[in-house]
Amino acid sequence: METSFDILKFICDDLVGLEKDFLSPSSIDFVPQAQVPIESASALSNGRPETQISPSMQVSSSSDDLEEEIARRMESREPQCPICYDVAGKHFYYGVQACISCRGFFQRSVRNRFHLKFKCGKGTQNCSITARSRKNCKWCRFQKCLRSGMKTCYVMTHDQSGLPNKTKPLLPIKAMVKTANLSQTFTEHEVDKALSIYKNLLSFGYRSYYQLFSKNEQEFMTFLRALNETGGSPSMISEAFTETNKQATINYFFSIDDMASLSPFDRMTLISHNFPGIFGLLWSVYSYTPDLCKFYENFLEHGYEFRHHEPEIDKILLVFEANQLLGEKPKNLSIDVTFRSHSATQDLIQRHDSLVHEVNSGLRESTQGSADYVIVLLLSHIIMFASEFAVSLQDKPKIQATQEKYLVLLHRYLRTHYQGRARAKLSETMMIFEPCRQVFETFHERIFKARPPGGIF
DNA sequence: CCTCAAGGCCAG
DNA sequence: CTGGCCTTGAGG
């Protein structure tokens, strides 16, 4: 019987001959163009709460009294609830320094699952939310809670025994933020570099698909035949899908120095524990691209069937996807796949969708806008070098240092590109951690209609 | 000890 | 349902 590690070793051995015609591994190590004075982390974390209103928070209907109200709150230097502009409480609630009432509203909504039933009364989905109007539209208020960074996963369910929690999800994140040393600038050059590395990460994904479809043609045909015989079982598609993504993740991360310098044991441990987070992150970003939304929706809803029973069609599909994701003009292709019906519960679908939304809300300024791929790239590295799990690592300090390196990069980037909102954006980004894993879980539930069998490996 | 963030209670 | 106020427990 093969163990997880045996299988991983097999995959790793298989990678030895892989040519590396992409960016050199060390290119992920950004070198600042110029040394700038380092601002102390404590100064940042003790700074005044952000009072600036972000564009995305601004309400579209601009009545005068509302603007006055906002202006007044900005002037009075009290902490302000980002949702309704009321006076905020002293503490963070579910990840946001909100007012008591928005905290209560969010808690009740999530705990009783009311939020799944909210609808915007006007249907415009952009009702203004102020201290006075906040009761009017639950849907818009709840969305604003999410946009401001509140996380549903911090609301404990009844089965978590109601005690103030043993696991305090925010504390590790805050600790990380505090320990980060900052230098301030993130040059355009580095942004370009980060974007090209992101493309590199993506192309590893597509290379894995090609490997699945071309190198192992024999295997793939067996897979196709099995699909026919079982009526295109979605679980098999999902398995293959997850498997290729796993390989891509391994391919990419094993090609960077930070990972290559670790012991095989640590590498395997990191990959097996953190792959779900990476998968959830990338899946959420991919499936949120408007042009791909429809395809993925269908994929999740129904699974799909290879109409021509040829690998070719799927290669084309993936090329199409890759072109979209890499921002190149898609070829004029008509995709010929049929969707095969299978059912997931409405509740599960909603949970999955809202998790994907949660991940994306931290990566985009609006539902129309594209994700900030620099954040995606850096976050994926921060996730990969996470070490907060039970299994003991051989070189934990080094792994923590690596994670911190990427955290500092992220922080620097945010300070350069989001200025006053950097701090809020950072905590917003770090909040994505948990939902990413949950996206992986719900993705599998949705496809398998059950838990993923036997863990990750 | 004190702080923080989560849950609980209940008049309105 | 809302939102003000109280209790709890981990961690600094």
Coordinates of C-alpha atoms (C1' of nucleotides) in Angstrom, one line a residue, chain A residues 91-92 94 103 107 156 162 168 174, chain B residues 3-10 12:
Chain A
H91 CA -12.2 46.5 19.2
F92 CA -12.2 44.5 16.1
Y94 CA -15.0 39.6 12.9
R103 CA -21.3 43.5 14.8
Q107 CA -23.4 37.8 14.1
M156 CA -19.0 30.6 15.7
G162 CA -20.6 29.0 22.7
K168 CA -8.6 33.0 18.2
K174 CA -2.0 40.3 14.1
Chain B
dT3 C1' -6.8 43.7 26.8
dC4 C1' -9.2 41.8 23.2
dA5 C1' -12.7 39.5 20.8
dA6 C1' -16.3 36.1 21.0
dG7 C1' -20.8 34.8 23.1
dG8 C1' -25.2 35.8 25.8
dC9 C1' -29.1 38.4 27.4
dC10 C1' -33.1 41.2 26.9
dG12 C1' -37.5 48.1 23.2

